[in-house]
Amino acid sequence: MFKLNVGGIDRVLRIVLGLALIAIVFVGPQTPWGWIGVVPLLTGLMRTCPLYTLIGVNTCPRR
C-alpha cells in the first residue's frame, strides 16, 4: 500500500519520541500538545513517512 521509507534507528527514535510525547499528556504538564506524539508513533509503527516521500528521503535499507 505505502512505500516503506523509515529504517531501523529512525523507526525506534520515532516510536520512543511518540510514546514520550503522549506520556506528557498523562504525567507531565497535561497539555494537549502532547497528542502530537501520535504522528511520530504512527509513522514509526507503519514504517512510512509522508514527509519523507515528498522530499525524497529514504532511511529504509530495503528497496
Short mmCIF file of N, CA, C and O in Angstrom, two decimals:
data_model
loop_
_atom_site.label_atom_id
_atom_site.label_comp_id
_atom_site.label_asym_id
_atom_site.label_seq_id
_atom_site.Cartn_x
_atom_site.Cartn_y
_atom_site.Cartn_z
N MET A 1 0.82 -1.18 0.00
CA MET A 1 0.00 0.00 0.00
C MET A 1 0.87 1.25 0.00
O MET A 1 0.83 2.03 -0.92
N PHE A 2 1.67 1.45 1.07
CA PHE A 2 2.59 2.57 1.13
C PHE A 2 4.01 2.05 0.96
O PHE A 2 4.33 0.95 1.36
N LYS A 3 4.87 2.88 0.39
CA LYS A 3 6.28 2.54 0.24
C LYS A 3 6.97 2.70 1.59
O LYS A 3 6.83 3.72 2.25
N LEU A 4 7.71 1.68 2.00
CA LEU A 4 8.44 1.75 3.26
C LEU A 4 9.63 2.69 3.08
O LEU A 4 10.43 2.52 2.17
N ASN A 5 9.73 3.71 3.93
CA ASN A 5 10.84 4.64 3.81
C ASN A 5 11.42 5.05 5.18
O ASN A 5 12.17 6.00 5.26
N VAL A 6 11.07 4.32 6.24
CA VAL A 6 11.60 4.61 7.57
C VAL A 6 12.38 3.38 8.03
O VAL A 6 11.82 2.30 8.16
N GLY A 7 13.68 3.55 8.25
CA GLY A 7 14.56 2.45 8.63
C GLY A 7 14.66 2.23 10.13
O GLY A 7 13.96 2.87 10.92
N GLY A 8 15.55 1.33 10.53
CA GLY A 8 15.69 0.84 11.89
C GLY A 8 15.82 1.88 12.98
O GLY A 8 14.97 2.01 13.85
N ILE A 9 16.93 2.61 13.00
CA ILE A 9 17.17 3.59 14.06
C ILE A 9 16.13 4.70 14.01
O ILE A 9 15.60 5.13 15.04
N ASP A 10 15.81 5.15 12.82
CA ASP A 10 14.80 6.19 12.63
C ASP A 10 13.46 5.72 13.20
O ASP A 10 12.76 6.47 13.88
N ARG A 11 13.13 4.48 12.95
CA ARG A 11 11.87 3.91 13.44
C ARG A 11 11.82 3.87 14.97
O ARG A 11 10.84 4.28 15.58
N VAL A 12 12.89 3.39 15.57
CA VAL A 12 12.95 3.30 17.04
C VAL A 12 12.85 4.70 17.66
O VAL A 12 12.11 4.90 18.63
N LEU A 13 13.56 5.66 17.10
CA LEU A 13 13.51 7.03 17.62
C LEU A 13 12.11 7.62 17.51
O LEU A 13 11.64 8.30 18.43
N ARG A 14 11.43 7.36 16.41
CA ARG A 14 10.07 7.87 16.23
C ARG A 14 9.12 7.28 17.25
O ARG A 14 8.29 7.98 17.83
N ILE A 15 9.23 5.97 17.48
CA ILE A 15 8.34 5.30 18.43
C ILE A 15 8.59 5.81 19.85
O ILE A 15 7.65 6.13 20.58
N VAL A 16 9.86 5.91 20.23
CA VAL A 16 10.19 6.39 21.57
C VAL A 16 9.74 7.84 21.76
O VAL A 16 9.13 8.19 22.78
N LEU A 17 10.00 8.69 20.78
CA LEU A 17 9.59 10.09 20.86
C LEU A 17 8.07 10.20 20.94
O LEU A 17 7.53 10.96 21.73
N GLY A 18 7.37 9.43 20.12
CA GLY A 18 5.91 9.45 20.14
C GLY A 18 5.35 9.04 21.48
O GLY A 18 4.45 9.70 22.03
N LEU A 19 5.88 7.95 22.04
CA LEU A 19 5.41 7.50 23.35
C LEU A 19 5.73 8.51 24.45
O LEU A 19 4.91 8.75 25.34
N ALA A 20 6.89 9.13 24.36
CA ALA A 20 7.27 10.14 25.36
C ALA A 20 6.34 11.35 25.29
O ALA A 20 5.91 11.87 26.33
N LEU A 21 6.04 11.81 24.09
CA LEU A 21 5.15 12.96 23.96
C LEU A 21 3.74 12.64 24.44
O LEU A 21 3.09 13.47 25.08
N ILE A 22 3.26 11.44 24.15
CA ILE A 22 1.93 11.05 24.61
C ILE A 22 1.93 10.92 26.14
O ILE A 22 0.95 11.29 26.79
N ALA A 23 3.02 10.44 26.72
CA ALA A 23 3.11 10.31 28.17
C ALA A 23 3.02 11.67 28.86
O ALA A 23 2.52 11.77 29.98
N ILE A 24 3.49 12.70 28.19
CA ILE A 24 3.41 14.06 28.76
C ILE A 24 1.96 14.45 29.04
O ILE A 24 1.68 15.14 30.01
N VAL A 25 1.06 13.97 28.21
CA VAL A 25 -0.36 14.29 28.39
C VAL A 25 -0.86 13.76 29.73
O VAL A 25 -1.69 14.39 30.39
N PHE A 26 -0.34 12.61 30.15
CA PHE A 26 -0.85 11.97 31.35
C PHE A 26 -0.06 12.29 32.62
O PHE A 26 -0.64 12.37 33.70
N VAL A 27 1.26 12.46 32.52
CA VAL A 27 2.06 12.64 33.72
C VAL A 27 2.76 13.99 33.81
O VAL A 27 3.25 14.35 34.87
N GLY A 28 2.82 14.70 32.74
CA GLY A 28 3.54 15.98 32.74
C GLY A 28 2.60 17.14 32.96
O GLY A 28 1.67 17.06 33.77
N PRO A 29 2.83 18.21 32.23
CA PRO A 29 2.00 19.41 32.41
C PRO A 29 0.57 19.23 31.88
O PRO A 29 -0.23 20.14 31.96
N GLN A 30 0.25 18.07 31.35
CA GLN A 30 -1.08 17.73 30.85
C GLN A 30 -1.60 18.73 29.83
O GLN A 30 -2.74 19.19 29.90
N THR A 31 -0.76 19.03 28.88
CA THR A 31 -1.14 19.91 27.80
C THR A 31 -1.56 19.07 26.59
O THR A 31 -1.00 18.01 26.36
N PRO A 32 -2.54 19.51 25.84
CA PRO A 32 -2.96 18.74 24.67
C PRO A 32 -1.90 18.66 23.57
O PRO A 32 -2.01 17.85 22.67
N TRP A 33 -0.86 19.45 23.65
CA TRP A 33 0.21 19.40 22.66
C TRP A 33 0.93 18.06 22.67
O TRP A 33 1.57 17.68 21.69
N GLY A 34 0.83 17.33 23.74
CA GLY A 34 1.46 16.02 23.82
C GLY A 34 0.88 15.03 22.82
O GLY A 34 1.54 14.08 22.41
N TRP A 35 -0.37 15.27 22.41
CA TRP A 35 -1.00 14.37 21.45
C TRP A 35 -0.34 14.44 20.07
O TRP A 35 -0.59 13.59 19.22
N ILE A 36 0.51 15.43 19.85
CA ILE A 36 1.25 15.49 18.58
C ILE A 36 2.16 14.27 18.47
O ILE A 36 2.60 13.90 17.38
N GLY A 37 2.42 13.59 19.59
CA GLY A 37 3.22 12.38 19.60
C GLY A 37 2.60 11.23 18.83
O GLY A 37 3.28 10.26 18.50
N VAL A 38 1.32 11.33 18.52
CA VAL A 38 0.66 10.29 17.73
C VAL A 38 1.28 10.22 16.33
O VAL A 38 1.41 9.13 15.77
N VAL A 39 1.69 11.35 15.81
CA VAL A 39 2.25 11.38 14.44
C VAL A 39 3.55 10.57 14.35
O VAL A 39 3.65 9.66 13.53
N PRO A 40 4.58 10.86 15.17
CA PRO A 40 5.79 10.04 15.05
C PRO A 40 5.56 8.58 15.45
O PRO A 40 6.18 7.68 14.89
N LEU A 41 4.65 8.35 16.39
CA LEU A 41 4.36 6.98 16.78
C LEU A 41 3.78 6.19 15.61
O LEU A 41 4.24 5.09 15.30
N LEU A 42 2.80 6.75 14.93
CA LEU A 42 2.19 6.05 13.80
C LEU A 42 3.15 5.89 12.62
O LEU A 42 3.18 4.84 11.99
N THR A 43 3.94 6.93 12.34
CA THR A 43 4.88 6.80 11.23
C THR A 43 5.96 5.77 11.55
O THR A 43 6.43 5.07 10.66
N GLY A 44 6.33 5.66 12.82
CA GLY A 44 7.29 4.63 13.21
C GLY A 44 6.71 3.24 13.13
O GLY A 44 7.36 2.30 12.67
N LEU A 45 5.49 3.07 13.58
CA LEU A 45 4.84 1.75 13.54
C LEU A 45 4.52 1.31 12.11
O LEU A 45 4.64 0.14 11.77
N MET A 46 4.12 2.26 11.27
CA MET A 46 3.77 1.93 9.89
C MET A 46 4.98 1.88 8.96
O MET A 46 4.87 1.43 7.82
N ARG A 47 6.13 2.39 9.43
CA ARG A 47 7.38 2.43 8.68
C ARG A 47 7.29 3.25 7.40
O ARG A 47 8.01 3.01 6.43
N THR A 48 6.41 4.21 7.38
CA THR A 48 6.30 5.10 6.24
C THR A 48 6.03 6.53 6.73
O THR A 48 5.33 6.73 7.71
N CYS A 49 6.65 7.49 6.06
CA CYS A 49 6.51 8.88 6.44
C CYS A 49 6.13 9.69 5.20
O CYS A 49 6.90 9.75 4.24
N PRO A 50 4.95 10.32 5.20
CA PRO A 50 4.54 11.11 4.04
C PRO A 50 5.51 12.25 3.73
O PRO A 50 5.76 12.56 2.56
N LEU A 51 6.08 12.87 4.75
CA LEU A 51 7.03 13.96 4.52
C LEU A 51 8.28 13.45 3.82
O LEU A 51 8.79 14.09 2.90
N TYR A 52 8.78 12.28 4.24
CA TYR A 52 9.93 11.68 3.58
C TYR A 52 9.64 11.43 2.10
O TYR A 52 10.49 11.61 1.25
N THR A 53 8.43 11.00 1.80
CA THR A 53 8.05 10.75 0.41
C THR A 53 8.09 12.05 -0.40
O THR A 53 8.59 12.07 -1.52
N LEU A 54 7.60 13.12 0.18
CA LEU A 54 7.58 14.41 -0.52
C LEU A 54 8.97 14.95 -0.81
O LEU A 54 9.21 15.52 -1.88
N ILE A 55 9.89 14.79 0.15
CA ILE A 55 11.23 15.36 -0.05
C ILE A 55 12.23 14.34 -0.58
O ILE A 55 13.39 14.68 -0.80
N GLY A 56 11.80 13.09 -0.78
CA GLY A 56 12.66 12.08 -1.40
C GLY A 56 13.67 11.44 -0.48
O GLY A 56 14.71 10.97 -0.93
N VAL A 57 13.39 11.37 0.81
CA VAL A 57 14.30 10.74 1.78
C VAL A 57 13.86 9.30 2.00
O VAL A 57 12.68 9.00 2.05
N ASN A 58 14.84 8.40 2.15
CA ASN A 58 14.55 7.01 2.43
C ASN A 58 15.62 6.47 3.37
O ASN A 58 16.78 6.37 2.99
N THR A 59 15.25 6.13 4.61
CA THR A 59 16.21 5.60 5.56
C THR A 59 16.07 4.08 5.69
O THR A 59 16.77 3.46 6.49
N CYS A 60 15.19 3.50 4.93
CA CYS A 60 14.95 2.06 4.98
C CYS A 60 15.96 1.36 4.06
O CYS A 60 16.08 1.73 2.88
N PRO A 61 16.68 0.34 4.56
CA PRO A 61 17.69 -0.32 3.74
C PRO A 61 17.08 -1.18 2.62
O PRO A 61 17.75 -1.47 1.65
N ARG A 62 15.83 -1.57 2.76
CA ARG A 62 15.20 -2.39 1.72
C ARG A 62 14.79 -1.53 0.54
O ARG A 62 14.38 -0.40 0.69
N ARG A 63 14.88 -2.09 -0.61
CA ARG A 63 14.46 -1.36 -1.83
C ARG A 63 13.27 -2.01 -2.46
O ARG A 63 13.06 -3.11 -2.61
#
